[in-house]
């Protein structure tokens, strides 16, 4: 059993993020080998700015410690993000920066959406940020370009085969990395 935090970033009430997230969680919940902690940043207390980073200790605020506990309990992450002005949204940066060591030596996968880019530029920026935190970012992603046209009125993808297949491949790879890195962390300390 692998513990995965699904971080839902920048999701507007009633917007595309809710549809993308609902679809992705449906796919992930089919996997008997995954235990999901859904962290919708709209509903998650985030630290004020400027925030002290938390390494799980008491020096940081209650919000940062709450985030660190959940990130620390995870074997890996899925980030669901839109693209805002060629980047990823601010709530995600706030959450990332609030946590320090708990990210390290764990994998992250990405589900993105946006206009023409499908959120790919947001994902490429996240790879740079996660590298600083010793997170292994997965090559394969799932992206929805022109997202408003990609779901029907019932909130289902209009081309389910492609995106369901992409989600399966990405989750297979996340599980591979999650197990491999969990075993690695248990076998020997990761040096930062
Ligand atoms: C402030 C803002 C900036 C955006 N910038 C981009 C962008 O640079 N590239 C892109 O592909 N989509 C961009 N979008 C579109 C979003 O990624 C998203 O597809 C769109 O807002 C639909 O999501 P929603 O229904 O939750 O609003 C932007 C949206 C907003 C609100």
PDB file of C-alpha atoms and ligand atoms in Angstrom:
ATOM      1  CA  UNK A   1       0.000   0.000   0.000  1.00  0.00           C
ATOM      2  CA  UNK A   2       1.396   3.352  -1.055  1.00  0.00           C
ATOM      3  CA  UNK A   3       0.392   6.643   0.593  1.00  0.00           C
ATOM      4  CA  UNK A   4      -0.094   9.372  -1.989  1.00  0.00           C
ATOM      5  CA  UNK A   5      -0.985  13.002  -1.340  1.00  0.00           C
ATOM      6  CA  UNK A   6      -3.030  14.402  -4.223  1.00  0.00           C
ATOM      7  CA  UNK A   7      -2.454  18.161  -4.184  1.00  0.00           C
ATOM      8  CA  UNK A   8      -5.188  20.102  -5.951  1.00  0.00           C
ATOM      9  CA  UNK A   9      -3.883  23.577  -6.768  1.00  0.00           C
ATOM     10  CA  UNK A  10      -5.645  26.712  -7.964  1.00  0.00           C
ATOM     11  CA  UNK A  11      -9.059  25.095  -8.307  1.00  0.00           C
ATOM     12  CA  UNK A  12     -11.771  27.696  -8.791  1.00  0.00           C
ATOM     13  CA  UNK A  13     -15.159  26.871  -7.236  1.00  0.00           C
ATOM     14  CA  UNK A  14     -17.190  25.129  -9.954  1.00  0.00           C
ATOM     15  CA  UNK A  15     -14.324  25.421 -12.442  1.00  0.00           C
ATOM     16  CA  UNK A  16     -12.368  22.995 -14.567  1.00  0.00           C
ATOM     17  CA  UNK A  17     -10.130  21.974 -11.699  1.00  0.00           C
ATOM     18  CA  UNK A  18     -13.063  20.283  -9.995  1.00  0.00           C
ATOM     19  CA  UNK A  19     -13.834  18.229 -13.115  1.00  0.00           C
ATOM     20  CA  UNK A  20     -10.219  17.274 -13.712  1.00  0.00           C
ATOM     21  CA  UNK A  21      -9.760  16.346 -10.044  1.00  0.00           C
ATOM     22  CA  UNK A  22     -12.947  14.308  -9.850  1.00  0.00           C
ATOM     23  CA  UNK A  23     -11.967  12.379 -12.950  1.00  0.00           C
ATOM     24  CA  UNK A  24      -8.404  11.775 -11.755  1.00  0.00           C
ATOM     25  CA  UNK A  25      -9.470  10.696  -8.257  1.00  0.00           C
ATOM     26  CA  UNK A  26     -11.878   8.247  -9.877  1.00  0.00           C
ATOM     27  CA  UNK A  27      -8.985   6.705 -11.786  1.00  0.00           C
ATOM     28  CA  UNK A  28      -6.652   6.632  -8.781  1.00  0.00           C
ATOM     29  CA  UNK A  29      -9.283   5.119  -6.462  1.00  0.00           C
ATOM     30  CA  UNK A  30      -9.493   2.083  -8.729  1.00  0.00           C
ATOM     31  CA  UNK A  31      -5.993   1.186  -7.642  1.00  0.00           C
ATOM     32  CA  UNK A  32      -6.144  -1.093  -4.638  1.00  0.00           C
ATOM     33  CA  UNK A  33      -2.469  -0.389  -3.935  1.00  0.00           C
ATOM     34  CA  UNK A  34      -2.954   3.359  -3.345  1.00  0.00           C
ATOM     35  CA  UNK A  35      -4.163   5.175  -0.227  1.00  0.00           C
ATOM     36  CA  UNK A  36      -5.028   8.783  -1.119  1.00  0.00           C
ATOM     37  CA  UNK A  37      -4.864  11.902   1.022  1.00  0.00           C
ATOM     38  CA  UNK A  38      -6.651  14.593  -0.996  1.00  0.00           C
ATOM     39  CA  UNK A  39      -5.204  18.029  -0.254  1.00  0.00           C
ATOM     40  CA  UNK A  40      -7.361  20.615  -2.005  1.00  0.00           C
ATOM     41  CA  UNK A  41      -5.463  23.818  -1.331  1.00  0.00           C
ATOM     42  CA  UNK A  42      -8.682  25.864  -1.411  1.00  0.00           C
ATOM     43  CA  UNK A  43      -9.768  23.994   1.718  1.00  0.00           C
ATOM     44  CA  UNK A  44      -6.353  23.579   3.325  1.00  0.00           C
ATOM     45  CA  UNK A  45      -5.098  26.138   5.835  1.00  0.00           C
ATOM     46  CA  UNK A  46      -2.013  27.705   4.265  1.00  0.00           C
ATOM     47  CA  UNK A  47       0.651  29.628   6.170  1.00  0.00           C
ATOM     48  CA  UNK A  48       0.700  33.413   6.104  1.00  0.00           C
ATOM     49  CA  UNK A  49       3.441  35.214   4.190  1.00  0.00           C
ATOM     50  CA  UNK A  50       6.251  35.295   5.128  1.00  0.00           C
ATOM     51  CA  UNK A  51       6.197  31.794   6.482  1.00  0.00           C
ATOM     52  CA  UNK A  52       8.777  29.782   8.327  1.00  0.00           C
ATOM     53  CA  UNK A  53       9.421  26.462   6.647  1.00  0.00           C
ATOM     54  CA  UNK A  54       8.518  23.464   8.684  1.00  0.00           C
ATOM     55  CA  UNK A  55      10.689  20.413   9.137  1.00  0.00           C
ATOM     56  CA  UNK A  56       7.994  18.920  11.304  1.00  0.00           C
ATOM     57  CA  UNK A  57       9.277  20.779  14.335  1.00  0.00           C
ATOM     58  CA  UNK A  58       7.543  23.386  16.441  1.00  0.00           C
ATOM     59  CA  UNK A  59       9.357  26.430  15.023  1.00  0.00           C
ATOM     60  CA  UNK A  60       6.859  26.937  12.210  1.00  0.00           C
ATOM     61  CA  UNK A  61       3.192  27.883  12.404  1.00  0.00           C
ATOM     62  CA  UNK A  62       0.338  25.467  12.772  1.00  0.00           C
ATOM     63  CA  UNK A  63      -0.463  25.567   9.040  1.00  0.00           C
ATOM     64  CA  UNK A  64       3.079  24.663   7.988  1.00  0.00           C
ATOM     65  CA  UNK A  65       3.238  21.903  10.569  1.00  0.00           C
ATOM     66  CA  UNK A  66      -0.064  20.520   9.317  1.00  0.00           C
ATOM     67  CA  UNK A  67       1.215  20.458   5.745  1.00  0.00           C
ATOM     68  CA  UNK A  68       4.552  18.944   6.807  1.00  0.00           C
ATOM     69  CA  UNK A  69       2.812  16.132   8.677  1.00  0.00           C
ATOM     70  CA  UNK A  70       0.792  15.176   5.598  1.00  0.00           C
ATOM     71  CA  UNK A  71       3.731  15.478   3.190  1.00  0.00           C
ATOM     72  CA  UNK A  72       5.900  13.557   5.623  1.00  0.00           C
ATOM     73  CA  UNK A  73       3.401  10.682   5.813  1.00  0.00           C
ATOM     74  CA  UNK A  74       3.339  10.320   2.023  1.00  0.00           C
ATOM     75  CA  UNK A  75       5.323   8.004  -0.231  1.00  0.00           C
ATOM     76  CA  UNK A  76       4.680  10.256  -3.221  1.00  0.00           C
ATOM     77  CA  UNK A  77       2.595  13.036  -4.690  1.00  0.00           C
ATOM     78  CA  UNK A  78       0.270  13.862  -7.540  1.00  0.00           C
ATOM     79  CA  UNK A  79      -0.115  17.562  -8.286  1.00  0.00           C
ATOM     80  CA  UNK A  80      -3.213  18.650 -10.192  1.00  0.00           C
ATOM     81  CA  UNK A  81      -2.585  22.159 -11.481  1.00  0.00           C
ATOM     82  CA  UNK A  82      -3.848  24.733 -13.952  1.00  0.00           C
ATOM     83  CA  UNK A  83      -1.509  27.088 -15.773  1.00  0.00           C
ATOM     84  CA  UNK A  84      -1.809  30.726 -14.769  1.00  0.00           C
ATOM     85  CA  UNK A  85       0.179  33.216 -16.863  1.00  0.00           C
ATOM     86  CA  UNK A  86       2.620  30.512 -17.957  1.00  0.00           C
ATOM     87  CA  UNK A  87       3.236  29.391 -14.394  1.00  0.00           C
ATOM     88  CA  UNK A  88       1.589  27.429 -11.627  1.00  0.00           C
ATOM     89  CA  UNK A  89      -0.755  29.076  -9.122  1.00  0.00           C
ATOM     90  CA  UNK A  90       0.323  30.897  -6.006  1.00  0.00           C
ATOM     91  CA  UNK A  91      -1.401  28.635  -3.492  1.00  0.00           C
ATOM     92  CA  UNK A  92       0.792  25.778  -4.685  1.00  0.00           C
ATOM     93  CA  UNK A  93       4.013  27.746  -4.167  1.00  0.00           C
ATOM     94  CA  UNK A  94       2.872  28.712  -0.697  1.00  0.00           C
ATOM     95  CA  UNK A  95       2.240  25.071   0.187  1.00  0.00           C
ATOM     96  CA  UNK A  96       5.498  23.857  -1.364  1.00  0.00           C
ATOM     97  CA  UNK A  97       7.612  26.456   0.421  1.00  0.00           C
ATOM     98  CA  UNK A  98       5.977  25.802   3.791  1.00  0.00           C
ATOM     99  CA  UNK A  99       7.436  22.299   3.971  1.00  0.00           C
ATOM    100  CA  UNK A 100      11.127  21.499   4.045  1.00  0.00           C
ATOM    101  CA  UNK A 101      12.680  18.044   4.460  1.00  0.00           C
ATOM    102  CA  UNK A 102       9.480  15.986   4.232  1.00  0.00           C
ATOM    103  CA  UNK A 103       9.449  16.233   0.422  1.00  0.00           C
ATOM    104  CA  UNK A 104      12.825  14.604  -0.063  1.00  0.00           C
ATOM    105  CA  UNK A 105      13.509  11.374  -1.961  1.00  0.00           C
ATOM    106  CA  UNK A 106       9.870  10.918  -3.011  1.00  0.00           C
ATOM    107  CA  UNK A 107       8.266  10.980  -6.468  1.00  0.00           C
ATOM    108  CA  UNK A 108       5.802  13.510  -7.894  1.00  0.00           C
ATOM    109  CA  UNK A 109       3.453  13.082 -10.842  1.00  0.00           C
ATOM    110  CA  UNK A 110       1.532  15.840 -12.588  1.00  0.00           C
ATOM    111  CA  UNK A 111      -1.961  16.308 -13.987  1.00  0.00           C
ATOM    112  CA  UNK A 112      -2.290  19.683 -15.672  1.00  0.00           C
ATOM    113  CA  UNK A 113      -4.854  21.690 -17.544  1.00  0.00           C
ATOM    114  CA  UNK A 114      -5.110  25.037 -19.249  1.00  0.00           C
ATOM    115  CA  UNK A 115      -5.679  26.725 -22.553  1.00  0.00           C
ATOM    116  CA  UNK A 116      -3.515  25.828 -25.526  1.00  0.00           C
ATOM    117  CA  UNK A 117      -0.575  24.659 -23.454  1.00  0.00           C
ATOM    118  CA  UNK A 118      -2.521  22.157 -21.375  1.00  0.00           C
ATOM    119  CA  UNK A 119      -0.637  23.459 -18.379  1.00  0.00           C
ATOM    120  CA  UNK A 120       2.674  22.060 -19.587  1.00  0.00           C
ATOM    121  CA  UNK A 121       4.602  25.221 -18.802  1.00  0.00           C
ATOM    122  CA  UNK A 122       3.308  25.098 -15.230  1.00  0.00           C
ATOM    123  CA  UNK A 123       4.539  21.505 -14.968  1.00  0.00           C
ATOM    124  CA  UNK A 124       7.980  22.361 -16.382  1.00  0.00           C
ATOM    125  CA  UNK A 125       8.342  25.092 -13.755  1.00  0.00           C
ATOM    126  CA  UNK A 126       7.317  22.667 -11.025  1.00  0.00           C
ATOM    127  CA  UNK A 127      10.077  20.271 -12.069  1.00  0.00           C
ATOM    128  CA  UNK A 128      12.665  22.972 -11.329  1.00  0.00           C
ATOM    129  CA  UNK A 129      11.140  23.772  -7.949  1.00  0.00           C
ATOM    130  CA  UNK A 130      10.799  20.134  -6.907  1.00  0.00           C
ATOM    131  CA  UNK A 131      14.408  19.409  -7.893  1.00  0.00           C
ATOM    132  CA  UNK A 132      15.464  21.862  -5.194  1.00  0.00           C
ATOM    133  CA  UNK A 133      13.453  19.824  -2.684  1.00  0.00           C
ATOM    134  CA  UNK A 134      14.974  16.482  -3.789  1.00  0.00           C
ATOM    135  CA  UNK A 135      11.681  15.344  -5.304  1.00  0.00           C
ATOM    136  CA  UNK A 136      11.857  12.996  -8.300  1.00  0.00           C
ATOM    137  CA  UNK A 137       9.491  14.334 -10.952  1.00  0.00           C
ATOM    138  CA  UNK A 138       7.972  11.832 -13.358  1.00  0.00           C
ATOM    139  CA  UNK A 139       8.488  12.287 -17.068  1.00  0.00           C
ATOM    140  CA  UNK A 140       5.017  11.189 -18.147  1.00  0.00           C
ATOM    141  CA  UNK A 141       2.169  13.552 -17.311  1.00  0.00           C
ATOM    142  CA  UNK A 142      -1.519  13.884 -18.063  1.00  0.00           C
ATOM    143  CA  UNK A 143      -2.498  17.194 -19.629  1.00  0.00           C
ATOM    144  CA  UNK A 144      -5.779  18.728 -20.760  1.00  0.00           C
ATOM    145  CA  UNK A 145      -5.345  21.486 -23.317  1.00  0.00           C
ATOM    146  CA  UNK A 146      -8.399  23.664 -24.008  1.00  0.00           C
ATOM    147  CA  UNK A 147      -9.795  21.999 -20.919  1.00  0.00           C
ATOM    148  CA  UNK A 148     -13.298  23.480 -21.215  1.00  0.00           C
ATOM    149  CA  UNK A 149     -13.809  21.341 -24.350  1.00  0.00           C
ATOM    150  CA  UNK A 150     -12.437  18.127 -22.851  1.00  0.00           C
ATOM    151  CA  UNK A 151     -15.338  17.257 -20.543  1.00  0.00           C
ATOM    152  CA  UNK A 152     -18.998  16.686 -21.332  1.00  0.00           C
ATOM    153  CA  UNK A 153     -21.992  18.035 -19.404  1.00  0.00           C
ATOM    154  CA  UNK A 154     -21.846  15.109 -17.006  1.00  0.00           C
ATOM    155  CA  UNK A 155     -18.240  16.018 -16.194  1.00  0.00           C
ATOM    156  CA  UNK A 156     -16.800  12.993 -17.999  1.00  0.00           C
ATOM    157  CA  UNK A 157     -13.862  13.258 -20.418  1.00  0.00           C
ATOM    158  CA  UNK A 158     -15.034  13.405 -24.036  1.00  0.00           C
ATOM    159  CA  UNK A 159     -12.130  11.143 -25.061  1.00  0.00           C
ATOM    160  CA  UNK A 160     -11.801   8.835 -22.064  1.00  0.00           C
ATOM    161  CA  UNK A 161      -9.564   6.177 -23.627  1.00  0.00           C
ATOM    162  CA  UNK A 162      -6.628   8.516 -24.154  1.00  0.00           C
ATOM    163  CA  UNK A 163      -6.677  10.200 -20.758  1.00  0.00           C
ATOM    164  CA  UNK A 164      -7.549   7.046 -18.812  1.00  0.00           C
ATOM    165  CA  UNK A 165      -4.625   5.291 -20.488  1.00  0.00           C
ATOM    166  CA  UNK A 166      -2.295   8.193 -19.740  1.00  0.00           C
ATOM    167  CA  UNK A 167      -3.415   8.204 -16.099  1.00  0.00           C
ATOM    168  CA  UNK A 168      -2.829   4.462 -15.799  1.00  0.00           C
ATOM    169  CA  UNK A 169       0.692   4.719 -17.197  1.00  0.00           C
ATOM    170  CA  UNK A 170       1.509   7.651 -14.941  1.00  0.00           C
ATOM    171  CA  UNK A 171       0.160   5.866 -11.858  1.00  0.00           C
ATOM    172  CA  UNK A 172       2.093   2.701 -12.760  1.00  0.00           C
ATOM    173  CA  UNK A 173       5.263   4.780 -12.882  1.00  0.00           C
ATOM    174  CA  UNK A 174       4.411   6.643  -9.686  1.00  0.00           C
ATOM    175  CA  UNK A 175       3.914   3.333  -7.886  1.00  0.00           C
ATOM    176  CA  UNK A 176       7.237   2.028  -9.224  1.00  0.00           C
ATOM    177  CA  UNK A 177       9.070   5.113  -7.985  1.00  0.00           C
ATOM    178  CA  UNK A 178       7.098   5.256  -4.750  1.00  0.00           C
ATOM    179  CA  UNK A 179       7.950   1.684  -3.784  1.00  0.00           C
ATOM    180  CA  UNK A 180      11.534   1.957  -4.989  1.00  0.00           C
ATOM    181  CA  UNK A 181      12.255   5.159  -3.096  1.00  0.00           C
ATOM    182  CA  UNK A 182      10.437   3.989   0.040  1.00  0.00           C
ATOM    183  CA  UNK A 183      12.625   0.891   0.073  1.00  0.00           C
ATOM    184  CA  UNK A 184      15.671   3.080  -0.540  1.00  0.00           C
ATOM    185  CA  UNK A 185      14.841   5.450   2.317  1.00  0.00           C
ATOM    186  CA  UNK A 186      14.319   2.495   4.635  1.00  0.00           C
ATOM    187  CA  UNK A 187      17.565   0.795   3.598  1.00  0.00           C
ATOM    188  CA  UNK A 188      19.864   3.807   3.975  1.00  0.00           C
ATOM    189  CA  UNK A 189      19.551   7.439   4.988  1.00  0.00           C
ATOM    190  CA  UNK A 190      19.146   9.929   2.167  1.00  0.00           C
ATOM    191  CA  UNK A 191      21.859  12.571   2.361  1.00  0.00           C
ATOM    192  CA  UNK A 192      20.908  16.142   1.532  1.00  0.00           C
TER     193      UNK A 192
HETATM  194  C1  LIG B   1      -5.293  34.319 -14.229  1.00  0.00           C
HETATM  195  C2  LIG B   1      -5.324  33.236 -15.241  1.00  0.00           C
HETATM  196  C3  LIG B   1      -4.256  33.053 -16.086  1.00  0.00           C
HETATM  197  C4  LIG B   1      -4.263  32.020 -17.025  1.00  0.00           C
HETATM  198  N1  LIG B   1      -3.167  31.835 -17.801  1.00  0.00           N
HETATM  199  C5  LIG B   1      -3.126  30.780 -18.639  1.00  0.00           C
HETATM  200  C6  LIG B   1      -1.934  30.519 -19.385  1.00  0.00           C
HETATM  201  O1  LIG B   1      -0.943  31.203 -19.289  1.00  0.00           O
HETATM  202  N2  LIG B   1      -1.925  29.440 -20.203  1.00  0.00           N
HETATM  203  C7  LIG B   1      -3.011  28.616 -20.330  1.00  0.00           C
HETATM  204  O2  LIG B   1      -2.938  27.665 -21.092  1.00  0.00           O
HETATM  205  N3  LIG B   1      -4.154  28.823 -19.626  1.00  0.00           N
HETATM  206  C8  LIG B   1      -4.235  29.896 -18.789  1.00  0.00           C
HETATM  207  N4  LIG B   1      -5.364  30.110 -18.039  1.00  0.00           N
HETATM  208  C9  LIG B   1      -6.471  29.155 -18.142  1.00  0.00           C
HETATM  209  C10 LIG B   1      -6.438  28.192 -16.960  1.00  0.00           C
HETATM  210  O3  LIG B   1      -5.273  27.403 -16.969  1.00  0.00           O
HETATM  211  C11 LIG B   1      -7.646  27.252 -16.935  1.00  0.00           C
HETATM  212  O4  LIG B   1      -7.620  26.424 -18.059  1.00  0.00           O
HETATM  213  C12 LIG B   1      -8.926  27.995 -17.010  1.00  0.00           C
HETATM  214  O5  LIG B   1      -8.900  29.050 -16.077  1.00  0.00           O
HETATM  215  C13 LIG B   1     -10.087  27.033 -16.759  1.00  0.00           C
HETATM  216  O6  LIG B   1     -10.099  26.666 -15.423  1.00  0.00           O
HETATM  217  P1  LIG B   1     -11.283  27.188 -14.511  1.00  0.00           P
HETATM  218  O7  LIG B   1     -12.544  26.720 -15.173  1.00  0.00           O
HETATM  219  O8  LIG B   1     -11.031  26.548 -13.195  1.00  0.00           O
HETATM  220  O9  LIG B   1     -11.162  28.693 -14.467  1.00  0.00           O
HETATM  221  C14 LIG B   1      -5.384  31.162 -17.128  1.00  0.00           C
HETATM  222  C15 LIG B   1      -6.465  31.369 -16.278  1.00  0.00           C
HETATM  223  C16 LIG B   1      -6.447  32.374 -15.359  1.00  0.00           C
HETATM  224  C17 LIG B   1      -7.632  32.545 -14.427  1.00  0.00           C
END
